[in-house]
PDB file of C-alpha atoms in Angstrom:
ATOM      1  CA  MET A  28       5.030 -12.505   6.114  1.00  0.00           C
ATOM      2  CA  SER A  29       1.390 -12.447   7.047  1.00  0.00           C
ATOM      3  CA  LEU A  30      -1.138 -14.568   5.254  1.00  0.00           C
ATOM      4  CA  ALA A  31      -3.074 -11.386   4.291  1.00  0.00           C
ATOM      5  CA  LEU A  32      -0.018  -9.898   2.637  1.00  0.00           C
ATOM      6  CA  SER A  33       0.877 -13.146   0.869  1.00  0.00           C
ATOM      7  CA  ALA A  34      -2.757 -13.624  -0.445  1.00  0.00           C
ATOM      8  CA  SER A  35      -3.120 -10.072  -1.621  1.00  0.00           C
ATOM      9  CA  ARG A  36       0.255 -10.082  -3.304  1.00  0.00           C
ATOM     10  CA  MET A  37      -0.614 -13.326  -5.170  1.00  0.00           C
ATOM     11  CA  VAL A  38      -3.965 -11.847  -6.307  1.00  0.00           C
ATOM     12  CA  ALA A  39      -2.123  -8.567  -7.341  1.00  0.00           C
ATOM     13  CA  LEU A  40       0.544 -10.536  -9.143  1.00  0.00           C
ATOM     14  CA  LEU A  41      -2.031 -12.662 -10.960  1.00  0.00           C
ATOM     15  CA  LEU A  42      -4.268  -9.887 -12.015  1.00  0.00           C
ATOM     16  CA  VAL A  43      -1.554  -7.291 -13.013  1.00  0.00           C
ATOM     17  CA  GLY A  44       0.193 -10.139 -14.791  1.00  0.00           C
ATOM     18  CA  VAL A  45      -2.844 -10.973 -16.860  1.00  0.00           C
ATOM     19  CA  TYR A  46      -3.483  -7.322 -17.543  1.00  0.00           C
ATOM     20  CA  ALA A  47       0.113  -6.660 -18.571  1.00  0.00           C
ATOM     21  CA  GLY A  48       0.066  -9.750 -20.797  1.00  0.00           C
ATOM     22  CA  GLY A  49      -3.167  -8.768 -22.400  1.00  0.00           C
ATOM     23  CA  VAL A  50      -1.939  -5.225 -23.290  1.00  0.00           C
ATOM     24  CA  LEU A  51       1.411  -6.656 -24.301  1.00  0.00           C
ATOM     25  CA  PHE A  52      -0.243  -8.714 -26.979  1.00  0.00           C
ATOM     26  CA  VAL A  53      -1.161  -5.697 -29.082  1.00  0.00           C
ATOM     27  CA  VAL A  54       2.401  -4.482 -29.006  1.00  0.00           C
ATOM     28  CA  LEU A  55       3.692  -7.974 -29.985  1.00  0.00           C
ATOM     29  CA  ALA A  56       1.269  -8.032 -32.866  1.00  0.00           C
ATOM     30  CA  PRO A  57       2.008  -4.944 -34.900  1.00  0.00           C
ATOM     31  CA  SER A  58       0.075  -6.236 -37.906  1.00  0.00           C
ATOM     32  CA  VAL A  59      -3.056  -4.943 -36.030  1.00  0.00           C
ATOM     33  CA  GLY A  60      -1.871  -1.415 -36.904  1.00  0.00           C
ATOM     34  CA  ARG A  61      -1.431  -2.319 -40.536  1.00  0.00           C
ATOM     35  CA  ILE A  62      -4.597  -4.161 -41.561  1.00  0.00           C
ATOM     36  CA  PRO A  63      -6.974  -2.244 -43.838  1.00  0.00           C
ATOM     37  CA  GLY A  64      -9.523   0.118 -42.324  1.00  0.00           C
ATOM     38  CA  PRO A  65     -12.754  -1.920 -42.628  1.00  0.00           C
ATOM     39  CA  ALA A  66     -11.081  -5.194 -41.370  1.00  0.00           C
ATOM     40  CA  TYR A  67      -9.411  -3.222 -38.566  1.00  0.00           C
ATOM     41  CA  VAL A  68     -12.711  -1.618 -37.398  1.00  0.00           C
ATOM     42  CA  ARG A  69     -14.596  -4.919 -37.434  1.00  0.00           C
ATOM     43  CA  TYR A  70     -11.739  -6.518 -35.438  1.00  0.00           C
ATOM     44  CA  TRP A  71     -11.567  -3.562 -33.073  1.00  0.00           C
ATOM     45  CA  GLN A  72     -15.343  -3.434 -32.483  1.00  0.00           C
ATOM     46  CA  ALA A  73     -15.480  -7.144 -31.546  1.00  0.00           C
ATOM     47  CA  LEU A  74     -12.393  -7.051 -29.315  1.00  0.00           C
ATOM     48  CA  ASN A  75     -13.498  -3.773 -27.599  1.00  0.00           C
ATOM     49  CA  ALA A  76     -16.755  -5.305 -26.632  1.00  0.00           C
ATOM     50  CA  ASP A  77     -15.003  -7.966 -24.576  1.00  0.00           C
ATOM     51  CA  TYR A  78     -12.226  -5.691 -23.245  1.00  0.00           C
ATOM     52  CA  GLY A  79     -14.847  -3.106 -22.361  1.00  0.00           C
ATOM     53  CA  GLN A  80     -16.761  -5.533 -20.125  1.00  0.00           C
ATOM     54  CA  ARG A  81     -13.847  -7.452 -18.564  1.00  0.00           C
ATOM     55  CA  MET A  82     -11.016  -4.783 -18.020  1.00  0.00           C
ATOM     56  CA  PRO A  83     -12.771  -2.452 -15.599  1.00  0.00           C
ATOM     57  CA  PRO A  84     -13.518  -5.188 -13.040  1.00  0.00           C
ATOM     58  CA  LEU A  85     -10.144  -6.675 -13.412  1.00  0.00           C
ATOM     59  CA  LEU A  86      -8.422  -3.300 -12.968  1.00  0.00           C
ATOM     60  CA  LEU A  87     -10.609  -2.276  -9.960  1.00  0.00           C
ATOM     61  CA  ILE A  88      -9.788  -5.628  -8.196  1.00  0.00           C
ATOM     62  CA  SER A  89      -6.241  -5.091  -9.131  1.00  0.00           C
ATOM     63  CA  VAL A  90      -6.125  -1.603  -7.623  1.00  0.00           C
ATOM     64  CA  ALA A  91      -7.808  -2.872  -4.428  1.00  0.00           C
ATOM     65  CA  ALA A  92      -5.448  -5.789  -4.014  1.00  0.00           C
ATOM     66  CA  LEU A  93      -2.422  -3.431  -4.674  1.00  0.00           C
ATOM     67  CA  LEU A  94      -3.774  -1.105  -2.058  1.00  0.00           C
ATOM     68  CA  VAL A  95      -3.818  -3.800   0.390  1.00  0.00           C
ATOM     69  CA  VAL A  96      -0.431  -5.059  -0.612  1.00  0.00           C
ATOM     70  CA  THR A  97       0.986  -1.472  -0.218  1.00  0.00           C
ATOM     71  CA  VAL A  98      -0.580  -0.940   3.227  1.00  0.00           C
ATOM     72  CA  LEU A  99       0.523  -4.328   4.460  1.00  0.00           C
ATOM     73  CA  SER A 100       4.011  -3.732   3.077  1.00  0.00           C
ATOM     74  CA  TRP A 101       4.606  -0.691   5.112  1.00  0.00           C
ATOM     75  CA  GLN A 102       6.508  -2.670   7.776  1.00  0.00           C
ATOM     76  CA  ARG A 103       8.456  -4.883   5.334  1.00  0.00           C
ATOM     77  CA  GLY A 104      11.114  -2.258   4.615  1.00  0.00           C
ATOM     78  CA  TRP A 105      11.345   0.752   2.379  1.00  0.00           C
ATOM     79  CA  LEU A 106      12.275  -1.369  -0.718  1.00  0.00           C
ATOM     80  CA  VAL A 107       9.373  -3.652  -0.546  1.00  0.00           C
ATOM     81  CA  PHE A 108       6.902  -0.765   0.386  1.00  0.00           C
ATOM     82  CA  GLY A 109       8.324   1.525  -2.310  1.00  0.00           C
ATOM     83  CA  LEU A 110       8.060  -1.175  -4.959  1.00  0.00           C
ATOM     84  CA  SER A 111       4.505  -1.993  -3.910  1.00  0.00           C
ATOM     85  CA  ALA A 112       3.495   1.636  -3.859  1.00  0.00           C
ATOM     86  CA  ALA A 113       5.134   2.147  -7.352  1.00  0.00           C
ATOM     87  CA  ALA A 114       3.109  -0.896  -8.570  1.00  0.00           C
ATOM     88  CA  LEU A 115      -0.105   0.765  -7.252  1.00  0.00           C
ATOM     89  CA  ILE A 116       0.690   4.171  -8.783  1.00  0.00           C
ATOM     90  CA  LEU A 117       1.678   2.693 -12.128  1.00  0.00           C
ATOM     91  CA  VAL A 118      -1.628   0.683 -12.347  1.00  0.00           C
ATOM     92  CA  VAL A 119      -3.634   3.686 -11.383  1.00  0.00           C
ATOM     93  CA  LEU A 120      -1.802   5.674 -14.121  1.00  0.00           C
ATOM     94  CA  THR A 121      -2.954   3.057 -16.595  1.00  0.00           C
ATOM     95  CA  VAL A 122      -6.436   3.401 -15.498  1.00  0.00           C
ATOM     96  CA  ALA A 123      -6.346   7.254 -15.769  1.00  0.00           C
ATOM     97  CA  LEU A 124      -4.643   6.989 -19.188  1.00  0.00           C
ATOM     98  CA  THR A 125      -7.307   4.463 -20.377  1.00  0.00           C
ATOM     99  CA  VAL A 126     -10.239   6.610 -19.197  1.00  0.00           C
ATOM    100  CA  ALA A 127      -8.984   9.940 -20.105  1.00  0.00           C
ATOM    101  CA  GLY A 128      -7.006   9.220 -23.274  1.00  0.00           C
ATOM    102  CA  MET A 129      -8.131   5.942 -24.726  1.00  0.00           C
ATOM    103  CA  GLU A 130     -11.755   5.460 -23.904  1.00  0.00           C
ATOM    104  CA  PRO A 131     -12.830   8.513 -26.017  1.00  0.00           C
ATOM    105  CA  LEU A 132     -10.967   6.944 -28.965  1.00  0.00           C
ATOM    106  CA  ASN A 133     -12.713   3.623 -28.196  1.00  0.00           C
ATOM    107  CA  GLN A 134     -16.101   5.192 -28.182  1.00  0.00           C
ATOM    108  CA  ALA A 135     -15.384   6.900 -31.460  1.00  0.00           C
ATOM    109  CA  ALA A 136     -14.246   3.759 -33.125  1.00  0.00           C
ATOM    110  CA  ASN A 137     -17.200   1.854 -31.740  1.00  0.00           C
ATOM    111  CA  ALA A 138     -19.471   4.212 -33.598  1.00  0.00           C
ATOM    112  CA  TRP A 139     -17.750   3.870 -37.046  1.00  0.00           C
ATOM    113  CA  ASP A 140     -19.283   2.109 -40.045  1.00  0.00           C
ATOM    114  CA  PRO A 141     -16.565  -0.141 -41.194  1.00  0.00           C
ATOM    115  CA  ASP A 142     -17.601   0.344 -44.829  1.00  0.00           C
ATOM    116  CA  ALA A 143     -17.757   4.179 -44.559  1.00  0.00           C
ATOM    117  CA  LEU A 144     -14.756   5.137 -42.385  1.00  0.00           C
ATOM    118  CA  PRO A 145     -14.565   8.828 -41.314  1.00  0.00           C
ATOM    119  CA  ALA A 146     -11.635  11.017 -42.621  1.00  0.00           C
ATOM    120  CA  GLY A 147      -8.608  10.746 -40.379  1.00  0.00           C
ATOM    121  CA  TRP A 148      -9.596   7.348 -38.956  1.00  0.00           C
ATOM    122  CA  ASP A 149      -6.060   6.077 -39.381  1.00  0.00           C
ATOM    123  CA  GLU A 150      -4.752   8.962 -37.397  1.00  0.00           C
ATOM    124  CA  ILE A 151      -7.078   8.084 -34.492  1.00  0.00           C
ATOM    125  CA  ARG A 152      -5.892   4.570 -34.737  1.00  0.00           C
ATOM    126  CA  GLN A 153      -2.244   5.598 -34.514  1.00  0.00           C
ATOM    127  CA  ARG A 154      -3.001   7.900 -31.632  1.00  0.00           C
ATOM    128  CA  TRP A 155      -4.656   4.998 -29.794  1.00  0.00           C
ATOM    129  CA  LEU A 156      -1.753   2.705 -30.525  1.00  0.00           C
ATOM    130  CA  ASN A 157       0.738   5.246 -29.218  1.00  0.00           C
ATOM    131  CA  LEU A 158      -1.309   5.708 -26.066  1.00  0.00           C
ATOM    132  CA  HIS A 159      -1.525   1.926 -25.740  1.00  0.00           C
ATOM    133  CA  LEU A 160       2.352   1.664 -26.015  1.00  0.00           C
ATOM    134  CA  VAL A 161       2.607   3.914 -22.917  1.00  0.00           C
ATOM    135  CA  ARG A 162      -0.056   2.023 -21.111  1.00  0.00           C
ATOM    136  CA  THR A 163       1.789  -1.281 -21.928  1.00  0.00           C
ATOM    137  CA  GLY A 164       4.962   0.151 -20.502  1.00  0.00           C
ATOM    138  CA  LEU A 165       3.269   1.244 -17.284  1.00  0.00           C
ATOM    139  CA  ALA A 166       1.561  -2.146 -16.954  1.00  0.00           C
ATOM    140  CA  LEU A 167       4.804  -4.062 -17.435  1.00  0.00           C
ATOM    141  CA  ALA A 168       6.635  -1.714 -15.064  1.00  0.00           C
ATOM    142  CA  ALA A 169       3.933  -2.285 -12.437  1.00  0.00           C
ATOM    143  CA  PHE A 170       4.208  -6.100 -12.779  1.00  0.00           C
ATOM    144  CA  ALA A 171       7.982  -5.911 -12.558  1.00  0.00           C
ATOM    145  CA  CYS A 172       7.727  -3.905  -9.358  1.00  0.00           C
ATOM    146  CA  LEU A 173       5.546  -6.588  -7.885  1.00  0.00           C
ATOM    147  CA  ILE A 174       7.902  -9.298  -8.873  1.00  0.00           C
ATOM    148  CA  VAL A 175      11.029  -7.546  -7.397  1.00  0.00           C
ATOM    149  CA  ALA A 176       9.045  -6.653  -4.213  1.00  0.00           C
ATOM    150  CA  ARG A 177       8.079 -10.346  -3.898  1.00  0.00           C
ATOM    151  CA  THR A 178      11.721 -11.393  -4.439  1.00  0.00           C
ATOM    152  CA  ALA A 179      13.058  -8.828  -2.032  1.00  0.00           C
ATOM    153  CA  ASP A 180      10.607  -9.724   0.678  1.00  0.00           C
TER     154      ASP A 180
END
């Protein structure tokens, strides 16, 4: 295995693993979906300020590393190449889901006054949680693909 493939795969594994673990936490902490509105909005606004700054660079670097891994895996056999390509596609899908489906909801929640929530705020929260569950599944599947590709190679 080339040094470039090994290094890019390690970067991809690390970053996709951090991402998958980060999004998994919300799924493992279902109490977030049950806390009262004002507390939820304060929590969400504080958390989203950090995630909104840190996730885009993490995901862009992850996609770049996965692109390198996929290209360099071309001659490692169909299984390794296919799993690498699947990981890349899955991470790109999480980005698309985040940008198209979740970011508009994030922006809406960022504008809420925690002490005067809009009608239907809880439906928006549930919609976000449902989309997040899909995103978590995609991220975990991408991470699993990378692990299996590494093991198979």
